[in-house]
mmCIF file with all atom_site columns, C-alpha atoms in Angstrom:
data_model
loop_
_atom_site.group_PDB
_atom_site.id
_atom_site.type_symbol
_atom_site.label_atom_id
_atom_site.label_alt_id
_atom_site.label_comp_id
_atom_site.label_asym_id
_atom_site.label_entity_id
_atom_site.label_seq_id
_atom_site.pdbx_PDB_ins_code
_atom_site.Cartn_x
_atom_site.Cartn_y
_atom_site.Cartn_z
_atom_site.occupancy
_atom_site.B_iso_or_equiv
_atom_site.pdbx_formal_charge
_atom_site.auth_seq_id
_atom_site.auth_comp_id
_atom_site.auth_asym_id
_atom_site.auth_atom_id
_atom_site.pdbx_PDB_model_num
ATOM 1   C CA . ASP A 1 1   ? 10.816  1.581   -16.738 1.00 0.00 ? 26  ASP A CA 1
ATOM 2   C CA . GLU A 1 2   ? 8.526   1.668   -18.461 1.00 0.00 ? 27  GLU A CA 1
ATOM 3   C CA . HIS A 1 3   ? 5.808   2.497   -15.292 1.00 0.00 ? 28  HIS A CA 1
ATOM 4   C CA . TYR A 1 4   ? 8.095   4.907   -14.269 1.00 0.00 ? 29  TYR A CA 1
ATOM 5   C CA . GLU A 1 5   ? 7.920   6.598   -17.054 1.00 0.00 ? 30  GLU A CA 1
ATOM 6   C CA . THR A 1 6   ? 4.663   6.315   -17.158 1.00 0.00 ? 31  THR A CA 1
ATOM 7   C CA . PHE A 1 7   ? 4.349   7.763   -14.110 1.00 0.00 ? 32  PHE A CA 1
ATOM 8   C CA . THR A 1 8   ? 6.933   10.697  -14.776 1.00 0.00 ? 33  THR A CA 1
ATOM 9   C CA . SER A 1 9   ? 5.061   11.993  -17.766 1.00 0.00 ? 34  SER A CA 1
ATOM 10  C CA . LYS A 1 10  ? 1.721   11.707  -16.070 1.00 0.00 ? 35  LYS A CA 1
ATOM 11  C CA . ALA A 1 11  ? 2.442   13.579  -13.087 1.00 0.00 ? 36  ALA A CA 1
ATOM 12  C CA . ALA A 1 12  ? 4.836   15.843  -15.463 1.00 0.00 ? 37  ALA A CA 1
ATOM 13  C CA . GLU A 1 13  ? 0.749   15.866  -17.437 1.00 0.00 ? 38  GLU A CA 1
ATOM 14  C CA . GLY A 1 14  ? -0.738  16.570  -14.506 1.00 0.00 ? 39  GLY A CA 1
ATOM 15  C CA . ARG A 1 15  ? 1.664   19.604  -13.237 1.00 0.00 ? 40  ARG A CA 1
ATOM 16  C CA . GLY A 1 16  ? 2.461   21.104  -16.085 1.00 0.00 ? 41  GLY A CA 1
ATOM 17  C CA . VAL A 1 17  ? 5.635   20.650  -16.965 1.00 0.00 ? 42  VAL A CA 1
ATOM 18  C CA . GLN A 1 18  ? 8.325   18.951  -19.007 1.00 0.00 ? 43  GLN A CA 1
ATOM 19  C CA . VAL A 1 19  ? 9.451   15.190  -17.800 1.00 0.00 ? 44  VAL A CA 1
ATOM 20  C CA . GLU A 1 20  ? 12.881  16.064  -17.135 1.00 0.00 ? 45  GLU A CA 1
ATOM 21  C CA . ALA A 1 21  ? 11.907  18.553  -14.222 1.00 0.00 ? 46  ALA A CA 1
ATOM 22  C CA . ILE A 1 22  ? 9.863   15.753  -12.731 1.00 0.00 ? 47  ILE A CA 1
ATOM 23  C CA . LYS A 1 23  ? 12.793  13.291  -13.466 1.00 0.00 ? 48  LYS A CA 1
ATOM 24  C CA . ASN A 1 24  ? 15.864  15.966  -11.742 1.00 0.00 ? 49  ASN A CA 1
ATOM 25  C CA . VAL A 1 25  ? 13.541  15.930  -8.112  1.00 0.00 ? 50  VAL A CA 1
ATOM 26  C CA . ALA A 1 26  ? 12.500  13.300  -8.510  1.00 0.00 ? 51  ALA A CA 1
ATOM 27  C CA . SER A 1 27  ? 14.335  9.843   -9.356  1.00 0.00 ? 52  SER A CA 1
ATOM 28  C CA . GLY A 1 28  ? 14.953  7.741   -6.704  1.00 0.00 ? 53  GLY A CA 1
ATOM 29  C CA . ARG A 1 29  ? 14.712  10.258  -4.278  1.00 0.00 ? 54  ARG A CA 1
ATOM 30  C CA . VAL A 1 30  ? 12.652  10.129  -1.148  1.00 0.00 ? 55  VAL A CA 1
ATOM 31  C CA . TRP A 1 31  ? 11.937  13.688  0.177   1.00 0.00 ? 56  TRP A CA 1
ATOM 32  C CA . THR A 1 32  ? 9.650   14.846  3.051   1.00 0.00 ? 57  THR A CA 1
ATOM 33  C CA . GLY A 1 33  ? 6.366   16.476  1.868   1.00 0.00 ? 58  GLY A CA 1
ATOM 34  C CA . THR A 1 34  ? 7.397   19.889  2.616   1.00 0.00 ? 59  THR A CA 1
ATOM 35  C CA . GLN A 1 35  ? 10.567  19.478  0.669   1.00 0.00 ? 60  GLN A CA 1
ATOM 36  C CA . ALA A 1 36  ? 7.737   17.467  -2.678  1.00 0.00 ? 61  ALA A CA 1
ATOM 37  C CA . LYS A 1 37  ? 5.746   20.188  -1.993  1.00 0.00 ? 62  LYS A CA 1
ATOM 38  C CA . GLY A 1 38  ? 8.874   23.026  -2.022  1.00 0.00 ? 63  GLY A CA 1
ATOM 39  C CA . ASN A 1 39  ? 9.635   21.128  -5.139  1.00 0.00 ? 64  ASN A CA 1
ATOM 40  C CA . GLY A 1 40  ? 6.449   20.644  -6.945  1.00 0.00 ? 65  GLY A CA 1
ATOM 41  C CA . LEU A 1 41  ? 6.052   17.110  -6.471  1.00 0.00 ? 66  LEU A CA 1
ATOM 42  C CA . VAL A 1 42  ? 2.858   17.356  -4.528  1.00 0.00 ? 67  VAL A CA 1
ATOM 43  C CA . ASP A 1 43  ? -0.119  19.975  -4.785  1.00 0.00 ? 68  ASP A CA 1
ATOM 44  C CA . VAL A 1 44  ? -1.180  19.892  -0.699  1.00 0.00 ? 69  VAL A CA 1
ATOM 45  C CA . LEU A 1 45  ? 0.133   18.710  2.705   1.00 0.00 ? 70  LEU A CA 1
ATOM 46  C CA . GLY A 1 46  ? -2.354  16.872  4.181   1.00 0.00 ? 71  GLY A CA 1
ATOM 47  C CA . GLY A 1 47  ? -3.906  12.683  4.692   1.00 0.00 ? 72  GLY A CA 1
ATOM 48  C CA . PHE A 1 48  ? -6.248  10.673  3.719   1.00 0.00 ? 73  PHE A CA 1
ATOM 49  C CA . ASN A 1 49  ? -9.567  12.627  4.364   1.00 0.00 ? 74  ASN A CA 1
ATOM 50  C CA . ASP A 1 50  ? -8.151  15.823  3.145   1.00 0.00 ? 75  ASP A CA 1
ATOM 51  C CA . ALA A 1 51  ? -7.393  13.935  -0.205  1.00 0.00 ? 76  ALA A CA 1
ATOM 52  C CA . VAL A 1 52  ? -11.057 12.579  -0.174  1.00 0.00 ? 77  VAL A CA 1
ATOM 53  C CA . LYS A 1 53  ? -12.192 16.267  0.057   1.00 0.00 ? 78  LYS A CA 1
ATOM 54  C CA . ILE A 1 54  ? -10.500 17.382  -2.539  1.00 0.00 ? 79  ILE A CA 1
ATOM 55  C CA . ALA A 1 55  ? -11.257 14.831  -4.921  1.00 0.00 ? 80  ALA A CA 1
ATOM 56  C CA . ALA A 1 56  ? -15.083 15.241  -3.901  1.00 0.00 ? 81  ALA A CA 1
ATOM 57  C CA . GLU A 1 57  ? -14.065 19.426  -4.935  1.00 0.00 ? 82  GLU A CA 1
ATOM 58  C CA . LYS A 1 58  ? -13.669 18.679  -7.682  1.00 0.00 ? 83  LYS A CA 1
ATOM 59  C CA . ALA A 1 59  ? -15.950 16.056  -8.822  1.00 0.00 ? 84  ALA A CA 1
ATOM 60  C CA . GLY A 1 60  ? -17.989 19.263  -7.747  1.00 0.00 ? 85  GLY A CA 1
ATOM 61  C CA . ILE A 1 61  ? -20.194 17.004  -5.426  1.00 0.00 ? 86  ILE A CA 1
ATOM 62  C CA . ALA A 1 62  ? -18.192 18.609  -2.038  1.00 0.00 ? 87  ALA A CA 1
ATOM 63  C CA . ASN A 1 63  ? -21.464 18.941  -0.042  1.00 0.00 ? 88  ASN A CA 1
ATOM 64  C CA . ASP A 1 64  ? -23.634 15.230  -0.839  1.00 0.00 ? 89  ASP A CA 1
ATOM 65  C CA . TYR A 1 65  ? -21.055 12.529  -0.865  1.00 0.00 ? 90  TYR A CA 1
ATOM 66  C CA . LYS A 1 66  ? -20.195 9.604   1.205   1.00 0.00 ? 91  LYS A CA 1
ATOM 67  C CA . VAL A 1 67  ? -17.186 7.308   2.329   1.00 0.00 ? 92  VAL A CA 1
ATOM 68  C CA . ARG A 1 68  ? -17.583 3.985   2.494   1.00 0.00 ? 93  ARG A CA 1
ATOM 69  C CA . TYR A 1 69  ? -14.164 1.670   3.840   1.00 0.00 ? 94  TYR A CA 1
ATOM 70  C CA . TYR A 1 70  ? -13.747 -1.447  2.604   1.00 0.00 ? 95  TYR A CA 1
ATOM 71  C CA . PRO A 1 71  ? -13.125 -4.378  4.092   1.00 0.00 ? 96  PRO A CA 1
ATOM 72  C CA . LYS A 1 72  ? -15.898 -3.470  6.550   1.00 0.00 ? 97  LYS A CA 1
ATOM 73  C CA . LYS A 1 73  ? -14.963 -3.570  10.056  1.00 0.00 ? 98  LYS A CA 1
ATOM 74  C CA . LYS A 1 74  ? -15.863 -6.616  11.897  1.00 0.00 ? 99  LYS A CA 1
ATOM 75  C CA . ASP A 1 75  ? -17.289 -6.476  14.991  1.00 0.00 ? 100 ASP A CA 1
ATOM 76  C CA . PHE A 1 76  ? -15.031 -7.237  18.531  1.00 0.00 ? 101 PHE A CA 1
ATOM 77  C CA . LEU A 1 77  ? -17.290 -11.187 18.145  1.00 0.00 ? 102 LEU A CA 1
ATOM 78  C CA . GLU A 1 78  ? -16.192 -11.605 14.939  1.00 0.00 ? 103 GLU A CA 1
ATOM 79  C CA . ASP A 1 79  ? -13.203 -10.646 14.964  1.00 0.00 ? 104 ASP A CA 1
ATOM 80  C CA . LEU A 1 80  ? -12.276 -12.529 17.988  1.00 0.00 ? 105 LEU A CA 1
ATOM 81  C CA . MET A 1 81  ? -13.771 -15.983 16.392  1.00 0.00 ? 106 MET A CA 1
ATOM 82  C CA . THR A 1 82  ? -12.024 -14.948 12.927  1.00 0.00 ? 107 THR A CA 1
ATOM 83  C CA . ARG A 1 83  ? -8.707  -14.414 15.256  1.00 0.00 ? 108 ARG A CA 1
ATOM 84  C CA . LEU A 1 84  ? -9.293  -18.224 17.002  1.00 0.00 ? 109 LEU A CA 1
ATOM 85  C CA . SER A 1 85  ? -9.562  -19.910 14.512  1.00 0.00 ? 110 SER A CA 1
ATOM 86  C CA . ASP A 1 86  ? -6.600  -18.069 12.104  1.00 0.00 ? 111 ASP A CA 1
ATOM 87  C CA . ASN A 1 87  ? -4.616  -19.079 14.688  1.00 0.00 ? 112 ASN A CA 1
ATOM 88  C CA . ALA A 1 88  ? -5.614  -22.913 15.285  1.00 0.00 ? 113 ALA A CA 1
ATOM 89  C CA . GLU A 1 89  ? -5.116  -22.601 11.823  1.00 0.00 ? 114 GLU A CA 1
ATOM 90  C CA . ALA A 1 90  ? -1.352  -21.666 11.840  1.00 0.00 ? 115 ALA A CA 1
ATOM 91  C CA . LYS A 1 91  ? -0.575  -24.236 14.360  1.00 0.00 ? 116 LYS A CA 1
ATOM 92  C CA . ALA A 1 92  ? -1.705  -26.865 12.341  1.00 0.00 ? 117 ALA A CA 1
ATOM 93  C CA . MET A 1 93  ? -0.426  -26.019 9.282   1.00 0.00 ? 118 MET A CA 1
ATOM 94  C CA . LYS A 1 94  ? 3.437   -25.482 11.600  1.00 0.00 ? 119 LYS A CA 1
ATOM 95  C CA . SER A 1 95  ? 3.181   -28.485 12.491  1.00 0.00 ? 120 SER A CA 1
ATOM 96  C CA . GLU A 1 96  ? 2.789   -30.466 9.280   1.00 0.00 ? 121 GLU A CA 1
ATOM 97  C CA . LEU A 1 97  ? 5.178   -28.102 7.490   1.00 0.00 ? 122 LEU A CA 1
ATOM 98  C CA . GLY A 1 98  ? 7.867   -27.499 10.368  1.00 0.00 ? 123 GLY A CA 1
ATOM 99  C CA . GLU A 1 99  ? 10.905  -25.834 8.735   1.00 0.00 ? 124 GLU A CA 1
ATOM 100 C CA . PHE A 1 100 ? 9.192   -24.998 5.786   1.00 0.00 ? 125 PHE A CA 1
ATOM 101 C CA . TYR A 1 101 ? 6.809   -23.118 7.363   1.00 0.00 ? 126 TYR A CA 1
ATOM 102 C CA . PRO A 1 102 ? 8.139   -19.322 7.275   1.00 0.00 ? 127 PRO A CA 1
ATOM 103 C CA . TRP A 1 103 ? 8.290   -20.171 3.376   1.00 0.00 ? 128 TRP A CA 1
ATOM 104 C CA . PHE A 1 104 ? 4.737   -21.139 3.727   1.00 0.00 ? 129 PHE A CA 1
ATOM 105 C CA . THR A 1 105 ? 3.938   -17.403 5.379   1.00 0.00 ? 130 THR A CA 1
ATOM 106 C CA . GLN A 1 106 ? 6.058   -15.736 2.983   1.00 0.00 ? 131 GLN A CA 1
ATOM 107 C CA . PHE A 1 107 ? 4.319   -16.895 0.111   1.00 0.00 ? 132 PHE A CA 1
ATOM 108 C CA . LYS A 1 108 ? 0.652   -16.495 1.534   1.00 0.00 ? 133 LYS A CA 1
ATOM 109 C CA . LYS A 1 109 ? 1.795   -13.097 1.591   1.00 0.00 ? 134 LYS A CA 1
ATOM 110 C CA . ILE A 1 110 ? 3.072   -12.852 -1.631  1.00 0.00 ? 135 ILE A CA 1
ATOM 111 C CA . GLN A 1 111 ? -0.354  -13.873 -3.226  1.00 0.00 ? 136 GLN A CA 1
ATOM 112 C CA . GLN A 1 112 ? -1.941  -10.889 -1.163  1.00 0.00 ? 137 GLN A CA 1
ATOM 113 C CA . TYR A 1 113 ? 0.429   -8.033  -3.215  1.00 0.00 ? 138 TYR A CA 1
ATOM 114 C CA . GLN A 1 114 ? -1.309  -6.191  -5.637  1.00 0.00 ? 139 GLN A CA 1
ATOM 115 C CA . GLY A 1 115 ? -0.546  -3.699  -8.281  1.00 0.00 ? 140 GLY A CA 1
ATOM 116 C CA . GLU A 1 116 ? 3.417   -3.664  -9.202  1.00 0.00 ? 141 GLU A CA 1
ATOM 117 C CA . GLN A 1 117 ? 6.003   -4.942  -7.098  1.00 0.00 ? 142 GLN A CA 1
ATOM 118 C CA . ALA A 1 118 ? 9.509   -4.031  -6.738  1.00 0.00 ? 143 ALA A CA 1
ATOM 119 C CA . ARG A 1 119 ? 10.954  -6.299  -4.406  1.00 0.00 ? 144 ARG A CA 1
ATOM 120 C CA . MET A 1 120 ? 14.252  -7.179  -3.189  1.00 0.00 ? 145 MET A CA 1
ATOM 121 C CA . PRO A 1 121 ? 15.384  -10.796 -3.255  1.00 0.00 ? 146 PRO A CA 1
ATOM 122 C CA . PHE A 1 122 ? 15.674  -11.419 -0.199  1.00 0.00 ? 147 PHE A CA 1
ATOM 123 C CA . GLU A 1 123 ? 13.666  -11.702 3.775   1.00 0.00 ? 148 GLU A CA 1
ATOM 124 C CA . LEU A 1 124 ? 15.444  -8.556  5.861   1.00 0.00 ? 149 LEU A CA 1
ATOM 125 C CA . GLN A 1 125 ? 14.858  -9.469  9.520   1.00 0.00 ? 150 GLN A CA 1
ATOM 126 C CA . ILE A 1 126 ? 15.886  -6.934  12.172  1.00 0.00 ? 151 ILE A CA 1
ATOM 127 C CA . HIS A 1 127 ? 15.951  -8.410  15.610  1.00 0.00 ? 152 HIS A CA 1
#
């Protein structure tokens, strides 16, 4: 609740409206981009590159900026070697852990998460 309050208050402040106005259209709903724009939840429809361009303009560096992507993309050979190594490690762990291997992979995945998370107490698998 605390994170939602922080989010809605910052959204309201940034849009110059009351928090209740944001909550009336947001609170738990999912909108398409066009609907969100119509409801005042977003300023512009676009993608990542549009967002970078707008940020550069607002920072006053529209004609003098570079974007760097991390982690850096591996070349073909490095990527192949990494995948082969990862595959060998996975096979060894699967052999060692047996039926507990899926729990291990889930634990490893959770360790990679960053920021706040709202998770279900179960894993949904669709076949």
